[in-house]
PDB file of C-alpha atoms in Angstrom:
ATOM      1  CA  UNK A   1      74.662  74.645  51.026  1.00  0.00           C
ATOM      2  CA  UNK A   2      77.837  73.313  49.189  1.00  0.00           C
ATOM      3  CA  UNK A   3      78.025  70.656  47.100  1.00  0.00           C
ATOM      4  CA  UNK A   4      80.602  68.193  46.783  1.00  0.00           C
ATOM      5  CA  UNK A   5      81.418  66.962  43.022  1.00  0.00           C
ATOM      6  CA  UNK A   6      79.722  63.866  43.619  1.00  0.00           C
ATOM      7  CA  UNK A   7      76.283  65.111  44.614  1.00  0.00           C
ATOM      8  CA  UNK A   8      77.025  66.856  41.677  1.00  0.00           C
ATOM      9  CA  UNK A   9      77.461  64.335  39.025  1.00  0.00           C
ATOM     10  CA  UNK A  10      74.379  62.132  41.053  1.00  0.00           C
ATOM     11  CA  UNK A  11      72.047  65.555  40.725  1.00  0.00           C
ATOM     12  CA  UNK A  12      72.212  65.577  36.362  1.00  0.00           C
ATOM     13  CA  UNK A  13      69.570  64.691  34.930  1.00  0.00           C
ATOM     14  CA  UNK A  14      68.611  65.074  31.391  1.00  0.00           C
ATOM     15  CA  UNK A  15      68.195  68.922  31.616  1.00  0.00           C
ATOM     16  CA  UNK A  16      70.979  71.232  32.656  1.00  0.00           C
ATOM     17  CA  UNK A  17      69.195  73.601  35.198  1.00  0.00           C
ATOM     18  CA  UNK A  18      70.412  76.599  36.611  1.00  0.00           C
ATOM     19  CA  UNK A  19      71.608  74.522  40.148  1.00  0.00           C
ATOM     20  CA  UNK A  20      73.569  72.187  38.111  1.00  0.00           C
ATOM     21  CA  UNK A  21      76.024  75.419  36.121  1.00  0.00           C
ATOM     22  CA  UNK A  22      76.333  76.671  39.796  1.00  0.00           C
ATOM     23  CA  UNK A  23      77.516  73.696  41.448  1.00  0.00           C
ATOM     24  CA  UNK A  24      79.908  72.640  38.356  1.00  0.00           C
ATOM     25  CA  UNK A  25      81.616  76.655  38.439  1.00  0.00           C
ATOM     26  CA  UNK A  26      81.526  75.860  41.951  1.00  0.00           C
ATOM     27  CA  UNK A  27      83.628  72.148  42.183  1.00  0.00           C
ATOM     28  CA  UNK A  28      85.604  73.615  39.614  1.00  0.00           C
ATOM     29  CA  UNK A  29      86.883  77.064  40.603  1.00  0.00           C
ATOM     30  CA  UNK A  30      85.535  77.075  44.410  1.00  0.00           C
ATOM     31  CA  UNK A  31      83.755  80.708  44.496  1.00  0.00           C
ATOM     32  CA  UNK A  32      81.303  80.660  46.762  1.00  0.00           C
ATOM     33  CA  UNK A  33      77.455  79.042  45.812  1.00  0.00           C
ATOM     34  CA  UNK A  34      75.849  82.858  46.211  1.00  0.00           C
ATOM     35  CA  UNK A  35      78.453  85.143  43.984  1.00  0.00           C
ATOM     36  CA  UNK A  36      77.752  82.266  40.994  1.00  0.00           C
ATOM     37  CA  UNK A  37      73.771  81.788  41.530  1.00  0.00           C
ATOM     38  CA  UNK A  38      74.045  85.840  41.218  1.00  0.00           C
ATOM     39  CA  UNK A  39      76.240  85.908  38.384  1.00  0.00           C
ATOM     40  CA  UNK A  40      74.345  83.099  36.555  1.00  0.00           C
ATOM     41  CA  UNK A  41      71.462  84.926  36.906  1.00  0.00           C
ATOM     42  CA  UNK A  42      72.694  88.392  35.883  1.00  0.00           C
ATOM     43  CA  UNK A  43      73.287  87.026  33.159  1.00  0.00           C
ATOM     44  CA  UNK A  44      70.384  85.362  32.231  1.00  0.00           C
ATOM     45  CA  UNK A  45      68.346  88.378  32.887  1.00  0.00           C
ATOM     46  CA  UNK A  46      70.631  90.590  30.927  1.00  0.00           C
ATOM     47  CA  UNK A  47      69.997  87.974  27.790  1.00  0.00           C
ATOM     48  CA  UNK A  48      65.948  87.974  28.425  1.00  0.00           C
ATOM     49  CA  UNK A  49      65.878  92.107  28.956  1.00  0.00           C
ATOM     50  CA  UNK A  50      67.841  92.356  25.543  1.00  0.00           C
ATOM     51  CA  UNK A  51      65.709  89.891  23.571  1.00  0.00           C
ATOM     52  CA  UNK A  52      62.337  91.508  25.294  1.00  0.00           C
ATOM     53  CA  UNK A  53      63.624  94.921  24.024  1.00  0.00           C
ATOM     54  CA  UNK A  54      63.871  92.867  20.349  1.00  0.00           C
ATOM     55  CA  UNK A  55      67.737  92.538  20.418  1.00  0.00           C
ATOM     56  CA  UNK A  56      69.781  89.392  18.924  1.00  0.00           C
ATOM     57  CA  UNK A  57      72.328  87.764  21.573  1.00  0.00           C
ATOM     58  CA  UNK A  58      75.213  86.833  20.316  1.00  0.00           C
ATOM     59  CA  UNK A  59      77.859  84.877  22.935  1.00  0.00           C
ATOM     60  CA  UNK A  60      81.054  84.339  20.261  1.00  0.00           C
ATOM     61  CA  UNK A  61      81.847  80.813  19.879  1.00  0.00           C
ATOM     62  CA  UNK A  62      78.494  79.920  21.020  1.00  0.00           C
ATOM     63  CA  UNK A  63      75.637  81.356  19.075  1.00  0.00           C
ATOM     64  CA  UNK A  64      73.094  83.638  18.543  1.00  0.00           C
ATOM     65  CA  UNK A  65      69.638  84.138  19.740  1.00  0.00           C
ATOM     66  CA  UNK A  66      66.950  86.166  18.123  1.00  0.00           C
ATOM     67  CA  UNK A  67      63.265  87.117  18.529  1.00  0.00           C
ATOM     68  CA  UNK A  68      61.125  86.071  15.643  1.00  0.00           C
ATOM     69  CA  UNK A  69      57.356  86.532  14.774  1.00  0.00           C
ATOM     70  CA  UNK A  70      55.132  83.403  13.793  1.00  0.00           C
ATOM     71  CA  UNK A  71      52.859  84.512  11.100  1.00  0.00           C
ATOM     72  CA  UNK A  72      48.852  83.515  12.323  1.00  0.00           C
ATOM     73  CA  UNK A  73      47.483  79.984  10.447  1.00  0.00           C
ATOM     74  CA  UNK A  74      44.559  78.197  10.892  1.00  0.00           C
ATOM     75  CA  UNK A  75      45.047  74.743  12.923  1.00  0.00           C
ATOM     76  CA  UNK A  76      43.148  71.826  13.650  1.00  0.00           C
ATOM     77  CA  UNK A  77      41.768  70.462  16.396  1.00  0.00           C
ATOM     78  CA  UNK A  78      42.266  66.901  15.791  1.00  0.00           C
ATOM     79  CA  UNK A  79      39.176  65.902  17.959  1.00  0.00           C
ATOM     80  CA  UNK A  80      37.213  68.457  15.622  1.00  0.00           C
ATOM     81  CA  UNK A  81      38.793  68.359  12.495  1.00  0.00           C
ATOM     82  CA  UNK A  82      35.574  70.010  11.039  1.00  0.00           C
ATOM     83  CA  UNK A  83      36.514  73.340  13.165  1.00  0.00           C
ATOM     84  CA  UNK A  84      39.101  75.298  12.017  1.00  0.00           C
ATOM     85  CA  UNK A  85      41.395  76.919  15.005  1.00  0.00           C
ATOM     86  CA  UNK A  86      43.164  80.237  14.297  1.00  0.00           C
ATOM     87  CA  UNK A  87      46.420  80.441  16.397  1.00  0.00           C
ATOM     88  CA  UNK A  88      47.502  84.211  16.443  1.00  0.00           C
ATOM     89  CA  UNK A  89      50.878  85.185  15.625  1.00  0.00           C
ATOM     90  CA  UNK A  90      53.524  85.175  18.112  1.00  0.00           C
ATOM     91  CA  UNK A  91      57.277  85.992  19.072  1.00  0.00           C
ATOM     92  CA  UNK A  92      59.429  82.811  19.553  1.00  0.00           C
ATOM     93  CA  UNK A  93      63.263  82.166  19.816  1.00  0.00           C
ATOM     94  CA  UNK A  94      65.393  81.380  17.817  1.00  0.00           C
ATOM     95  CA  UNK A  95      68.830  79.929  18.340  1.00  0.00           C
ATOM     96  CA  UNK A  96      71.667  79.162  15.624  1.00  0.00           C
ATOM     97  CA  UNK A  97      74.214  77.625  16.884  1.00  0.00           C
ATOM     98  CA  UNK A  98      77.794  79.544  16.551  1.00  0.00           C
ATOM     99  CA  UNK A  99      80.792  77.865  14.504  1.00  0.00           C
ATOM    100  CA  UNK A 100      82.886  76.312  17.444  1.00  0.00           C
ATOM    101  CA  UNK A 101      79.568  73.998  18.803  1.00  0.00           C
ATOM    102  CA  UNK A 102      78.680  73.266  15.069  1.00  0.00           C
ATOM    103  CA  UNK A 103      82.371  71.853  14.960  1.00  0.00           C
ATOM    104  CA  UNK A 104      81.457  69.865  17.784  1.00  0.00           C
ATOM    105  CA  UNK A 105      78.757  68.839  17.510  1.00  0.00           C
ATOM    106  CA  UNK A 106      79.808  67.022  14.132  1.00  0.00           C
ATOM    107  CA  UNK A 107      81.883  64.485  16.743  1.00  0.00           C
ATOM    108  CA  UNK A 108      78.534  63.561  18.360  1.00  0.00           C
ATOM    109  CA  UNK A 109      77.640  60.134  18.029  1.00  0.00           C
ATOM    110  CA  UNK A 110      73.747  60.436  16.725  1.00  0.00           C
ATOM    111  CA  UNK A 111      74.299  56.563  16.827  1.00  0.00           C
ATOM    112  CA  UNK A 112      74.376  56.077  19.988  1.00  0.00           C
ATOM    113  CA  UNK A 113      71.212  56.758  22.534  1.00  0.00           C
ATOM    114  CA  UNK A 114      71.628  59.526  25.590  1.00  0.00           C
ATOM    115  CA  UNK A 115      72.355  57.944  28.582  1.00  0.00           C
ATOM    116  CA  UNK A 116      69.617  59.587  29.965  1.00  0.00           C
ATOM    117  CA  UNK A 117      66.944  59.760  27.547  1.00  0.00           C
ATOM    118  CA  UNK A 118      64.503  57.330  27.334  1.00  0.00           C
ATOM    119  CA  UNK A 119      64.161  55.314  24.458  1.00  0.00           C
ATOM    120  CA  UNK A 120      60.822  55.639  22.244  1.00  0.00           C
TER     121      UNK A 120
END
């Protein structure tokens, strides 16, 4: 079901989903809604097989994602602090950010509150 740019710009919230990159490619370039939601997620299935096999991602400009291993500790259960927890190690990712959005980002006004974010 198309999307005009509108319902577009009324369906952001504070998380970029998947719907939201198809429907902006889509007001933008008019391809149809199917060929992008395939392409879109191509792509992000090409990113998770690579990091599952224990690749790094690199998209130029952009950044770079990489598996990592968590070493095992010994937490706390805050209701039990007497009882130590161990938490196992685990993969996580990583992401460092590439040069041209650490350029930008340096314009972003940590100042002034997200529009969309609640305040604490």
């Amino acid at each position: 079901m198309p999307l005009s740019i509108n319902t577009y710009e009324t369906a952001m919230s504070n998380n970029l989903t998947k719907r939201d990159i198809v429907i902006k490619i889509f007001t933008e370039k008019g391809y149809p809604q199917k060929h992008i939601r395939d392409s879109v997620q191509m792509t992000l299935d090409a990113i998770s097989e690579a990091l599952l096999s224990g690749r790094d991602v690199e998209l130029r400009n952009f950044g770079v994602f990489q598996v990592q291993v968590r070493k095992s500790r010994v937490g706390r259960n805050p209701n039990r602090p007497e009882t130590d927890v161990i938490i196992p190690k685990r993969a996580v990712i990583k992401f460092k950010a590439g040069k041209e959005l650490k350029a930008k980002l340096k314009s972003y006004d940590v100042e002034k509150p997200s529009q969309d974010k609640p305040q604490a």
